[in-house]
Structure formats: C-alpha cells, structure tokens
C-alpha cells in the first residue's frame, strides 16, 4: 500500500542548514517565512512533513545566487553528519552489508524513499526512487539523498571508485555533477530513478570501519499513520498546537481523508493530540517551576481554565493537585 504520509527526520536535512549558515546564509530568517518555523529543529530525531521541508528548500533556493546551491554545499558530505544513523551506516565491514542496512532502515530518515539492490551476472544495481510527487523543493531533497548514497560508496570502496553507469531523473548532469563519482562513465538522463550500476566485486570489498556500536543499531519497525502523526505533532514546538486541518494540509490531504485513515487504525486525532499534550504537561509540572497560567500558555492553550479541564480529564487531578502529589512522592 502506498504511504501517503511522508516525513523527513530533521537529521536528514539539518547538515544542509548548518553548511548554509557557515557560509553566511541567514537560514533563520528564511525559516521564519516557512511553516517549518513551528517545528523544533534542535532535536535531530524530530520528524517534519515532506511538504513543509520542500517549502523551506524552495525558499532557500529563491534566496540563493545559484540554482545548484544545494549540490555545491553537499559535495564533501560526511555520514557522521547524520548522527547515530550515519555512524550505523558506516559501521559495517563491506559495502554489501551497508547497502542492505540502508535499504532496510531508510524510512528512519525519510518515508518517501524506495531502494533496491539487484545482482545481474557480474554487475550490481543499486536503485533509489521517490514515492511522492516531484517538486522544486524535492529536487534539493534528492541532492541530499544522492550525497548520502555517494558517501556510502566512498566509505567502503574509496574516493576513487567509479560506477559502470549512472541513471538520473533530470535532463542534465550539471545540477548533481559535484556529487557524483569522478571519472568517465555513461550517464543516462530522464530516468525514473537514480541508479548506480557497478562491479559486483565492490560489494565484497573489505573496508576498515569502526566496529558497529550495538547501542545505535535501529530496530526494524515501519511507521504506521498513527506513528507518523504522533512523530509530527511531537515535533512541533511547545506552544504550537496543530489543528486537524493544518496537519491534513501538510500531507496534501483532506481532514475527512485523514479521519478515515486514522479510523481504519481505531484512532482519533484528538486522542493522539491529547496524549502528547498530557505528556508535555506532566513534564512541565514535574521539571519546571512554571505556574499553571504559564504552563497552559506554553502548551498553546487559549486560557488556563481550558488546560485545567483537559488535565483533569486526563488524570483525575487538577494540575496544581498533581504537582503537589508528585512533590510528596519525591
């Protein structure tokens, strides 16, 4: 079944923002013009809808002097910039194991990606395609993905490796030339996917890498619509409460469609939102000295009575009584 609720983990696009900042681009000013301003980008494990990220990328491109700025800033990309997931990908003994792991767990970085590795005689074919509709902002997302894939090859088979051939979706190589391997090889344009065709022998090439840290090995668990929506709402800044209408717009769908999708999983948007607000309220009540009025404001409530009613519905206690009980049990 096609996944319609696509998201990116912040760790996927954060390296680009950091690089742009280092080169003097006022990314914060541009962020404030985009819907992404409502999200907490300080936590690399937060998830943002792809449409919101693509909107930011489009604004960044408009404010850039060159149309290929993303590729220019990613040509020396390092897997370590992806945090623990990057360390995980760089911790295998062979390229084959790394590609298999990347294919299995790519949804951790982005849920709109489809990858495949096939062997045909003495050739290996690694393909990457996107499940969502193409957009200008989406092109920049593709640059980031291409930088990750090319770096994966460099880590395991060296900087001087070159493929047998490469397929790219665009009609020119100029946008991505700085990201692709050096050397002469045929490039096929206007293809349905990115595809690297290379010698099968490279898959078994023994490379020295850091031992895999068992603490960063991800667990295989595909994201359901409930988990995607929970991840996205949890990624909003404190004080920002997305409505069902807002959330639906982020996924290019209607409120009724989202309701039906959740209902098919025996879930409701109000229950998911309430669970997240409950956890945030408990966190603020137990770890801060904020008064009830300030906490309700910090959570995005219009007034404290609304917050108090919600909290009492969740726990059976008013926020004040709950805080007192927690202090007594310490």
Short mmCIF file of C-alpha atoms in Angstrom, two decimals, residues 233 241 268-281 301 310-311 313-314:
data_model
loop_
_atom_site.label_atom_id
_atom_site.label_comp_id
_atom_site.label_asym_id
_atom_site.label_seq_id
_atom_site.Cartn_x
_atom_site.Cartn_y
_atom_site.Cartn_z
CA UNK A 233 2.80 16.55 16.39
CA UNK A 241 -0.91 23.02 18.65
CA UNK A 268 -8.65 9.64 16.61
CA UNK A 269 -6.69 12.82 16.04
CA UNK A 270 -8.00 14.34 19.29
CA UNK A 271 -6.77 11.33 21.29
CA UNK A 272 -3.30 11.46 19.71
CA UNK A 273 -3.04 15.20 20.35
CA UNK A 274 -4.35 14.82 23.91
CA UNK A 275 -1.79 12.13 24.71
CA UNK A 276 1.07 14.36 23.55
CA UNK A 277 -0.23 17.43 25.42
CA UNK A 278 -0.68 15.29 28.55
CA UNK A 279 2.96 14.15 28.40
CA UNK A 280 4.17 17.70 27.87
CA UNK A 281 2.03 19.00 30.73
CA UNK A 301 -4.00 26.73 25.25
CA UNK A 310 -8.16 18.92 29.90
CA UNK A 311 -5.64 17.89 32.53
CA UNK A 313 -9.92 14.75 32.23
CA UNK A 314 -6.58 13.02 31.61
#
